């Protein structure tokens, strides 16, 4: 009879990491990433009525996201409600605005991390990107752009 092998939490962690590495990449049920990259056009809504500095930050972020996906930016400005309805209807690929993460819209859209990336309370309004819920690959691409661009941004 062989002696029992002791339980090794570190070894179990390595097994879990190996299994995670084999997981399929996030996908987009509505194929937003593929649509933007194939069309070469990012349809963005920019929420009106924000401070000039935030408006510039929002436009720059939308442009950076378009560039990261080799697309040209097709942006329009308008009220948050109208832009969010266009996002839900598939007429926009994203909406950039000043939102708290705990926005009433969070039941209907998915929000990115703040731009620039910062540790803020969920009810603090900051520049965020809203996307159609479930578009995880699309949101991850936006999050990468936010992380990359936040290095040169000052709150």
Short mmCIF file of N, CA and C in Angstrom, two decimals:
data_model
loop_
_atom_site.label_atom_id
_atom_site.label_comp_id
_atom_site.label_asym_id
_atom_site.label_seq_id
_atom_site.Cartn_x
_atom_site.Cartn_y
_atom_site.Cartn_z
N UNK A 1 0.84 -1.18 0.00
CA UNK A 1 0.00 0.00 0.00
C UNK A 1 0.89 1.24 0.00
N UNK A 2 0.56 2.19 -0.87
CA UNK A 2 1.37 3.40 -0.97
C UNK A 2 0.88 4.45 0.00
N UNK A 3 1.81 5.27 0.52
CA UNK A 3 1.38 6.34 1.43
C UNK A 3 0.59 7.39 0.67
N UNK A 4 -0.32 8.05 1.35
CA UNK A 4 -1.13 9.10 0.73
C UNK A 4 -0.26 10.30 0.40
N UNK A 5 -0.53 10.89 -0.74
CA UNK A 5 0.18 12.11 -1.14
C UNK A 5 -0.49 13.29 -0.46
N UNK A 6 0.30 14.16 0.16
CA UNK A 6 -0.32 15.32 0.83
C UNK A 6 -0.99 16.25 -0.18
N UNK A 7 -2.05 16.89 0.26
CA UNK A 7 -2.77 17.87 -0.56
C UNK A 7 -1.88 19.10 -0.74
N UNK A 8 -1.73 19.55 -1.96
CA UNK A 8 -0.87 20.70 -2.26
C UNK A 8 -1.69 21.79 -2.94
N UNK A 9 -2.11 22.82 -2.19
CA UNK A 9 -2.90 23.90 -2.80
C UNK A 9 -2.21 24.56 -3.98
N UNK A 10 -0.88 24.71 -3.91
CA UNK A 10 -0.15 25.36 -5.01
C UNK A 10 -0.30 24.54 -6.30
N UNK A 11 -0.23 23.22 -6.15
CA UNK A 11 -0.38 22.36 -7.33
C UNK A 11 -1.77 22.48 -7.91
N UNK A 12 -2.77 22.58 -7.06
CA UNK A 12 -4.14 22.74 -7.55
C UNK A 12 -4.29 24.07 -8.29
N UNK A 13 -3.62 25.10 -7.81
CA UNK A 13 -3.65 26.40 -8.48
C UNK A 13 -3.09 26.31 -9.89
N UNK A 14 -2.00 25.55 -10.03
CA UNK A 14 -1.38 25.37 -11.35
C UNK A 14 -2.33 24.63 -12.29
N UNK A 15 -3.03 23.63 -11.76
CA UNK A 15 -4.01 22.90 -12.57
C UNK A 15 -5.11 23.85 -13.03
N UNK A 16 -5.59 24.69 -12.12
CA UNK A 16 -6.65 25.64 -12.47
C UNK A 16 -6.17 26.62 -13.53
N UNK A 17 -4.93 27.13 -13.39
CA UNK A 17 -4.39 28.04 -14.39
C UNK A 17 -4.27 27.37 -15.75
N UNK A 18 -3.83 26.13 -15.76
CA UNK A 18 -3.70 25.40 -17.02
C UNK A 18 -5.05 25.23 -17.69
N UNK A 19 -6.07 24.89 -16.91
CA UNK A 19 -7.41 24.73 -17.47
C UNK A 19 -7.95 26.05 -17.99
N UNK A 20 -7.68 27.15 -17.29
CA UNK A 20 -8.15 28.47 -17.73
C UNK A 20 -7.50 28.86 -19.05
N UNK A 21 -6.23 28.48 -19.21
CA UNK A 21 -5.51 28.82 -20.43
C UNK A 21 -6.13 28.13 -21.64
N UNK A 22 -6.83 27.02 -21.40
CA UNK A 22 -7.45 26.27 -22.48
C UNK A 22 -8.86 26.75 -22.79
N UNK A 23 -9.38 27.64 -21.98
CA UNK A 23 -10.75 28.13 -22.18
C UNK A 23 -10.84 28.93 -23.48
N UNK A 24 -11.97 28.86 -24.14
CA UNK A 24 -12.13 29.63 -25.37
C UNK A 24 -12.10 31.13 -25.06
N UNK A 25 -11.66 31.94 -26.02
CA UNK A 25 -11.64 33.38 -25.79
C UNK A 25 -13.06 33.92 -25.68
N UNK A 26 -13.22 35.07 -25.04
CA UNK A 26 -14.56 35.65 -24.95
C UNK A 26 -15.13 35.89 -26.35
N UNK A 27 -16.42 35.83 -26.46
CA UNK A 27 -17.04 36.05 -27.76
C UNK A 27 -18.06 37.17 -27.69
N UNK A 28 -18.51 37.56 -28.85
CA UNK A 28 -19.53 38.60 -29.00
C UNK A 28 -20.76 37.97 -29.63
N UNK A 29 -21.84 37.78 -28.88
CA UNK A 29 -23.04 37.22 -29.49
C UNK A 29 -23.55 38.06 -30.66
N UNK A 30 -23.37 39.38 -30.59
CA UNK A 30 -23.81 40.25 -31.68
C UNK A 30 -22.69 40.57 -32.67
N UNK A 31 -21.51 39.98 -32.47
CA UNK A 31 -20.36 40.12 -33.37
C UNK A 31 -19.92 41.57 -33.57
N UNK A 32 -19.95 42.36 -32.53
CA UNK A 32 -19.57 43.78 -32.66
C UNK A 32 -18.13 43.94 -33.10
N UNK A 33 -17.21 43.20 -32.48
CA UNK A 33 -15.80 43.33 -32.85
C UNK A 33 -15.61 43.03 -34.32
N UNK A 34 -16.15 41.92 -34.77
CA UNK A 34 -16.00 41.52 -36.17
C UNK A 34 -16.66 42.55 -37.10
N UNK A 35 -17.82 43.04 -36.72
CA UNK A 35 -18.52 44.04 -37.54
C UNK A 35 -17.68 45.31 -37.70
N UNK A 36 -17.16 45.83 -36.61
CA UNK A 36 -16.36 47.06 -36.66
C UNK A 36 -15.12 46.84 -37.52
N UNK A 37 -14.43 45.72 -37.30
CA UNK A 37 -13.19 45.48 -38.04
C UNK A 37 -13.45 45.21 -39.52
N UNK A 38 -14.51 44.50 -39.85
CA UNK A 38 -14.82 44.22 -41.26
C UNK A 38 -15.33 45.46 -41.99
N UNK A 39 -16.17 46.24 -41.32
CA UNK A 39 -16.71 47.45 -41.95
C UNK A 39 -15.70 48.57 -41.98
N UNK A 40 -14.71 48.52 -41.08
CA UNK A 40 -13.72 49.59 -41.01
C UNK A 40 -14.32 50.89 -40.49
N UNK A 41 -15.38 50.76 -39.70
CA UNK A 41 -16.12 51.94 -39.20
C UNK A 41 -16.63 51.66 -37.80
N UNK A 42 -16.35 52.59 -36.90
CA UNK A 42 -16.85 52.51 -35.53
C UNK A 42 -17.93 53.56 -35.36
N UNK A 43 -19.15 53.10 -35.10
CA UNK A 43 -20.30 54.00 -34.89
C UNK A 43 -20.38 54.31 -33.39
N UNK A 44 -20.00 55.54 -33.05
CA UNK A 44 -19.93 55.92 -31.63
C UNK A 44 -20.88 57.07 -31.33
N UNK A 45 -21.47 56.99 -30.15
CA UNK A 45 -22.27 58.09 -29.62
C UNK A 45 -21.48 58.76 -28.52
N UNK A 46 -21.43 60.09 -28.55
CA UNK A 46 -20.75 60.87 -27.53
C UNK A 46 -21.81 61.68 -26.80
N UNK A 47 -21.95 61.46 -25.50
CA UNK A 47 -22.99 62.12 -24.73
C UNK A 47 -22.72 63.62 -24.65
N UNK A 48 -23.74 64.40 -24.96
CA UNK A 48 -23.65 65.87 -24.95
C UNK A 48 -23.80 66.40 -23.52
N UNK A 49 -23.40 67.66 -23.36
CA UNK A 49 -23.65 68.35 -22.10
C UNK A 49 -22.63 68.08 -21.01
N UNK A 50 -21.45 67.63 -21.37
CA UNK A 50 -20.41 67.41 -20.36
C UNK A 50 -19.40 68.55 -20.42
N UNK A 51 -18.55 68.64 -19.44
CA UNK A 51 -17.52 69.68 -19.40
C UNK A 51 -16.61 69.55 -20.62
N UNK A 52 -16.09 70.68 -21.13
CA UNK A 52 -15.24 70.63 -22.33
C UNK A 52 -14.07 69.64 -22.22
N UNK A 53 -13.41 69.60 -21.08
CA UNK A 53 -12.30 68.66 -20.91
C UNK A 53 -12.74 67.21 -21.02
N UNK A 54 -13.91 66.92 -20.47
CA UNK A 54 -14.44 65.56 -20.56
C UNK A 54 -14.88 65.24 -21.98
N UNK A 55 -15.44 66.22 -22.67
CA UNK A 55 -15.86 65.99 -24.06
C UNK A 55 -14.65 65.64 -24.92
N UNK A 56 -13.55 66.34 -24.72
CA UNK A 56 -12.32 66.05 -25.48
C UNK A 56 -11.80 64.66 -25.11
N UNK A 57 -11.82 64.32 -23.85
CA UNK A 57 -11.37 63.01 -23.40
C UNK A 57 -12.24 61.91 -24.02
N UNK A 58 -13.55 62.14 -24.08
CA UNK A 58 -14.46 61.15 -24.67
C UNK A 58 -14.17 60.95 -26.15
N UNK A 59 -14.00 62.06 -26.88
CA UNK A 59 -13.71 61.97 -28.31
C UNK A 59 -12.38 61.27 -28.56
N UNK A 60 -11.38 61.61 -27.76
CA UNK A 60 -10.07 60.99 -27.92
C UNK A 60 -10.16 59.48 -27.65
N UNK A 61 -10.89 59.09 -26.61
CA UNK A 61 -11.04 57.67 -26.31
C UNK A 61 -11.74 56.94 -27.45
N UNK A 62 -12.81 57.50 -27.97
CA UNK A 62 -13.51 56.87 -29.10
C UNK A 62 -12.57 56.73 -30.30
N UNK A 63 -11.77 57.74 -30.55
CA UNK A 63 -10.80 57.69 -31.65
C UNK A 63 -9.75 56.62 -31.42
N UNK A 64 -9.29 56.50 -30.18
CA UNK A 64 -8.29 55.47 -29.86
C UNK A 64 -8.87 54.06 -30.03
N UNK A 65 -10.12 53.88 -29.65
CA UNK A 65 -10.78 52.58 -29.81
C UNK A 65 -10.92 52.26 -31.31
N UNK A 66 -11.33 53.25 -32.09
CA UNK A 66 -11.44 53.04 -33.54
C UNK A 66 -10.08 52.66 -34.12
N UNK A 67 -9.06 53.39 -33.76
CA UNK A 67 -7.72 53.12 -34.28
C UNK A 67 -7.25 51.71 -33.89
N UNK A 68 -7.51 51.30 -32.65
CA UNK A 68 -7.10 49.97 -32.19
C UNK A 68 -7.77 48.86 -33.01
N UNK A 69 -8.92 49.17 -33.61
CA UNK A 69 -9.65 48.17 -34.41
C UNK A 69 -9.55 48.47 -35.91
N UNK A 70 -8.60 49.33 -36.28
CA UNK A 70 -8.35 49.68 -37.68
C UNK A 70 -9.62 50.16 -38.38
N UNK A 71 -10.32 51.04 -37.68
CA UNK A 71 -11.58 51.57 -38.20
C UNK A 71 -11.56 53.09 -38.13
N UNK A 72 -12.38 53.70 -38.96
CA UNK A 72 -12.52 55.16 -38.86
C UNK A 72 -13.66 55.45 -37.90
N UNK A 73 -13.54 56.58 -37.22
CA UNK A 73 -14.54 56.96 -36.24
C UNK A 73 -15.68 57.70 -36.92
N UNK A 74 -16.88 57.22 -36.71
CA UNK A 74 -18.10 57.86 -37.19
C UNK A 74 -18.88 58.22 -35.92
N UNK A 75 -18.63 59.41 -35.38
CA UNK A 75 -19.19 59.80 -34.08
C UNK A 75 -20.28 60.84 -34.24
N UNK A 76 -21.25 60.74 -33.35
CA UNK A 76 -22.26 61.78 -33.26
C UNK A 76 -22.53 62.07 -31.80
N UNK A 77 -22.91 63.29 -31.54
CA UNK A 77 -23.17 63.75 -30.18
C UNK A 77 -24.67 63.89 -29.97
N UNK A 78 -25.12 63.56 -28.77
CA UNK A 78 -26.54 63.68 -28.47
C UNK A 78 -26.81 63.41 -27.01
N UNK A 79 -28.09 63.48 -26.62
CA UNK A 79 -28.45 63.18 -25.24
C UNK A 79 -28.24 61.70 -24.92
N UNK A 80 -27.88 61.42 -23.68
CA UNK A 80 -27.57 60.05 -23.26
C UNK A 80 -28.71 59.09 -23.58
N UNK A 81 -29.94 59.45 -23.27
CA UNK A 81 -31.07 58.55 -23.49
C UNK A 81 -31.21 58.14 -24.94
N UNK A 82 -31.13 59.10 -25.85
CA UNK A 82 -31.27 58.79 -27.28
C UNK A 82 -30.12 57.91 -27.76
N UNK A 83 -28.91 58.20 -27.31
CA UNK A 83 -27.76 57.41 -27.74
C UNK A 83 -27.84 55.98 -27.19
N UNK A 84 -28.27 55.84 -25.95
CA UNK A 84 -28.38 54.51 -25.36
C UNK A 84 -29.45 53.68 -26.07
N UNK A 85 -30.54 54.32 -26.46
CA UNK A 85 -31.57 53.58 -27.22
C UNK A 85 -31.02 53.15 -28.57
N UNK A 86 -30.19 54.00 -29.21
CA UNK A 86 -29.57 53.61 -30.48
C UNK A 86 -28.57 52.48 -30.27
N UNK A 87 -27.87 52.47 -29.15
CA UNK A 87 -26.97 51.36 -28.83
C UNK A 87 -27.77 50.06 -28.69
N UNK A 88 -28.86 50.12 -27.94
CA UNK A 88 -29.70 48.94 -27.74
C UNK A 88 -30.27 48.43 -29.06
N UNK A 89 -30.58 49.34 -29.96
CA UNK A 89 -31.17 48.96 -31.25
C UNK A 89 -30.12 48.52 -32.27
N UNK A 90 -28.83 48.61 -31.91
CA UNK A 90 -27.77 48.19 -32.82
C UNK A 90 -27.36 49.25 -33.82
N UNK A 91 -27.81 50.49 -33.63
CA UNK A 91 -27.43 51.57 -34.54
C UNK A 91 -26.10 52.21 -34.14
N UNK A 92 -25.61 51.90 -32.93
CA UNK A 92 -24.30 52.37 -32.46
C UNK A 92 -23.53 51.16 -31.93
N UNK A 93 -22.21 51.23 -32.01
CA UNK A 93 -21.35 50.18 -31.50
C UNK A 93 -20.96 50.44 -30.05
N UNK A 94 -20.97 51.71 -29.66
CA UNK A 94 -20.66 52.08 -28.29
C UNK A 94 -21.14 53.49 -28.02
N UNK A 95 -21.25 53.83 -26.73
CA UNK A 95 -21.58 55.18 -26.30
C UNK A 95 -20.55 55.57 -25.26
N UNK A 96 -19.94 56.74 -25.43
CA UNK A 96 -18.97 57.26 -24.48
C UNK A 96 -19.62 58.44 -23.77
N UNK A 97 -19.56 58.41 -22.44
CA UNK A 97 -20.16 59.49 -21.67
C UNK A 97 -19.62 59.52 -20.26
N UNK A 98 -20.16 60.40 -19.48
CA UNK A 98 -19.79 60.50 -18.07
C UNK A 98 -20.90 59.80 -17.28
N UNK A 99 -20.57 58.62 -16.76
CA UNK A 99 -21.55 57.78 -16.08
C UNK A 99 -20.96 57.23 -14.79
N UNK A 100 -21.78 57.06 -13.77
CA UNK A 100 -21.34 56.24 -12.65
C UNK A 100 -21.54 54.77 -13.05
N UNK A 101 -20.75 53.88 -12.51
CA UNK A 101 -20.94 52.46 -12.84
C UNK A 101 -22.31 51.99 -12.38
N UNK A 102 -22.82 52.57 -11.31
CA UNK A 102 -24.16 52.23 -10.81
C UNK A 102 -25.23 53.09 -11.47
N UNK A 103 -25.10 53.32 -12.73
CA UNK A 103 -26.07 54.11 -13.48
C UNK A 103 -27.36 53.30 -13.64
N UNK A 104 -28.50 53.98 -13.77
CA UNK A 104 -29.73 53.24 -14.08
C UNK A 104 -29.60 52.44 -15.39
N UNK A 105 -28.71 52.86 -16.26
CA UNK A 105 -28.50 52.15 -17.53
C UNK A 105 -27.77 50.82 -17.33
N UNK A 106 -27.14 50.61 -16.18
CA UNK A 106 -26.34 49.39 -15.98
C UNK A 106 -27.18 48.11 -16.04
N UNK A 107 -28.48 48.24 -15.96
CA UNK A 107 -29.34 47.05 -16.13
C UNK A 107 -29.52 46.69 -17.61
N UNK A 108 -29.20 47.65 -18.49
CA UNK A 108 -29.47 47.44 -19.91
C UNK A 108 -28.22 47.45 -20.79
N UNK A 109 -27.09 47.94 -20.26
CA UNK A 109 -25.84 47.99 -21.01
C UNK A 109 -24.70 47.53 -20.10
N UNK A 110 -23.55 47.29 -20.69
CA UNK A 110 -22.34 46.97 -19.92
C UNK A 110 -21.42 48.18 -19.98
N UNK A 111 -20.83 48.53 -18.85
CA UNK A 111 -19.93 49.68 -18.78
C UNK A 111 -18.48 49.23 -18.65
N UNK A 112 -17.60 50.02 -19.25
CA UNK A 112 -16.16 49.78 -19.13
C UNK A 112 -15.65 50.34 -17.81
N UNK A 113 -14.39 50.12 -17.58
CA UNK A 113 -13.69 50.77 -16.48
C UNK A 113 -13.64 52.27 -16.78
N UNK A 114 -13.34 53.08 -15.78
CA UNK A 114 -13.24 54.53 -16.01
C UNK A 114 -12.06 54.86 -16.92
N UNK A 115 -12.16 55.98 -17.62
CA UNK A 115 -11.05 56.51 -18.41
C UNK A 115 -10.77 57.92 -17.93
N UNK A 116 -9.55 58.22 -17.50
CA UNK A 116 -8.45 57.28 -17.38
C UNK A 116 -8.70 56.28 -16.27
N UNK A 117 -8.02 55.14 -16.38
CA UNK A 117 -8.21 54.06 -15.42
C UNK A 117 -7.89 54.59 -14.03
N UNK A 118 -8.82 54.41 -13.12
CA UNK A 118 -8.67 54.92 -11.76
C UNK A 118 -9.52 54.10 -10.82
N UNK A 119 -9.18 54.17 -9.57
CA UNK A 119 -9.97 53.49 -8.55
C UNK A 119 -10.98 54.50 -8.03
N UNK A 120 -12.22 54.40 -8.50
CA UNK A 120 -13.26 55.33 -8.09
C UNK A 120 -14.46 54.55 -7.58
N UNK A 121 -15.25 55.19 -6.76
CA UNK A 121 -16.47 54.56 -6.24
C UNK A 121 -17.44 54.31 -7.40
N UNK A 122 -18.26 53.29 -7.26
CA UNK A 122 -19.20 52.92 -8.33
C UNK A 122 -20.23 54.00 -8.62
N UNK A 123 -20.45 54.90 -7.67
CA UNK A 123 -21.44 55.95 -7.91
C UNK A 123 -20.80 57.27 -8.34
N UNK A 124 -19.48 57.27 -8.62
CA UNK A 124 -18.79 58.46 -9.08
C UNK A 124 -18.90 58.56 -10.60
N UNK A 125 -19.45 59.67 -11.12
CA UNK A 125 -19.53 59.83 -12.57
C UNK A 125 -18.15 60.10 -13.17
N UNK A 126 -17.74 59.26 -14.08
CA UNK A 126 -16.48 59.40 -14.80
C UNK A 126 -16.70 58.98 -16.25
N UNK A 127 -15.73 59.26 -17.11
CA UNK A 127 -15.84 58.85 -18.51
C UNK A 127 -15.79 57.32 -18.55
N UNK A 128 -16.82 56.74 -19.15
CA UNK A 128 -16.93 55.29 -19.34
C UNK A 128 -17.50 55.03 -20.73
N UNK A 129 -17.30 53.82 -21.18
CA UNK A 129 -17.86 53.37 -22.46
C UNK A 129 -18.97 52.38 -22.17
N UNK A 130 -20.10 52.57 -22.81
CA UNK A 130 -21.23 51.64 -22.70
C UNK A 130 -21.28 50.80 -23.98
N UNK A 131 -21.49 49.51 -23.80
CA UNK A 131 -21.63 48.60 -24.94
C UNK A 131 -22.84 47.71 -24.71
N UNK A 132 -23.25 47.04 -25.75
CA UNK A 132 -24.36 46.10 -25.65
C UNK A 132 -23.95 44.98 -24.70
N UNK A 133 -24.81 44.58 -23.77
CA UNK A 133 -24.43 43.54 -22.81
C UNK A 133 -24.11 42.21 -23.49
N UNK A 134 -23.14 41.52 -22.94
CA UNK A 134 -22.75 40.22 -23.48
C UNK A 134 -21.65 40.29 -24.52
N UNK A 135 -21.33 41.49 -24.98
CA UNK A 135 -20.28 41.64 -26.00
C UNK A 135 -18.93 41.65 -25.29
N UNK A 136 -18.55 40.51 -24.74
CA UNK A 136 -17.38 40.42 -23.89
C UNK A 136 -16.07 40.64 -24.63
N UNK A 137 -15.95 40.12 -25.83
CA UNK A 137 -14.73 40.34 -26.61
C UNK A 137 -14.59 41.82 -26.94
N UNK A 138 -15.66 42.45 -27.33
CA UNK A 138 -15.68 43.87 -27.66
C UNK A 138 -15.28 44.68 -26.43
N UNK A 139 -15.88 44.38 -25.29
CA UNK A 139 -15.58 45.11 -24.06
C UNK A 139 -14.13 44.89 -23.64
N UNK A 140 -13.60 43.69 -23.81
CA UNK A 140 -12.19 43.45 -23.46
C UNK A 140 -11.26 44.27 -24.34
N UNK A 141 -11.57 44.41 -25.62
CA UNK A 141 -10.76 45.25 -26.50
C UNK A 141 -10.80 46.71 -26.06
N UNK A 142 -11.96 47.18 -25.66
CA UNK A 142 -12.10 48.55 -25.16
C UNK A 142 -11.30 48.72 -23.87
N UNK A 143 -11.40 47.74 -22.99
CA UNK A 143 -10.65 47.78 -21.72
C UNK A 143 -9.14 47.83 -21.97
N UNK A 144 -8.66 47.09 -22.98
CA UNK A 144 -7.22 47.14 -23.32
C UNK A 144 -6.84 48.54 -23.78
N UNK A 145 -7.69 49.16 -24.57
CA UNK A 145 -7.40 50.52 -25.04
C UNK A 145 -7.39 51.49 -23.87
N UNK A 146 -8.33 51.35 -22.97
CA UNK A 146 -8.39 52.23 -21.79
C UNK A 146 -7.11 52.06 -20.97
N UNK A 147 -6.70 50.83 -20.74
CA UNK A 147 -5.48 50.57 -19.95
C UNK A 147 -4.26 51.17 -20.63
N UNK A 148 -4.16 50.98 -21.95
CA UNK A 148 -3.00 51.49 -22.69
C UNK A 148 -2.96 53.02 -22.69
N UNK A 149 -4.12 53.65 -22.87
CA UNK A 149 -4.17 55.10 -22.96
C UNK A 149 -4.14 55.79 -21.60
N UNK A 150 -4.47 55.07 -20.54
CA UNK A 150 -4.51 55.68 -19.21
C UNK A 150 -3.12 56.02 -18.69
N UNK A 151 -2.09 55.38 -19.21
CA UNK A 151 -0.73 55.66 -18.75
C UNK A 151 -0.35 57.12 -18.94
N UNK A 152 -0.77 57.74 -20.03
CA UNK A 152 -0.43 59.13 -20.31
C UNK A 152 -1.47 60.13 -19.84
N UNK A 153 -2.59 59.63 -19.32
CA UNK A 153 -3.68 60.50 -18.85
C UNK A 153 -3.49 60.90 -17.41
N UNK A 154 -3.82 62.08 -17.10
CA UNK A 154 -3.86 62.52 -15.71
C UNK A 154 -5.32 62.80 -15.37
N UNK A 155 -5.84 62.14 -14.28
CA UNK A 155 -7.22 62.28 -13.83
C UNK A 155 -7.79 63.57 -14.13
#
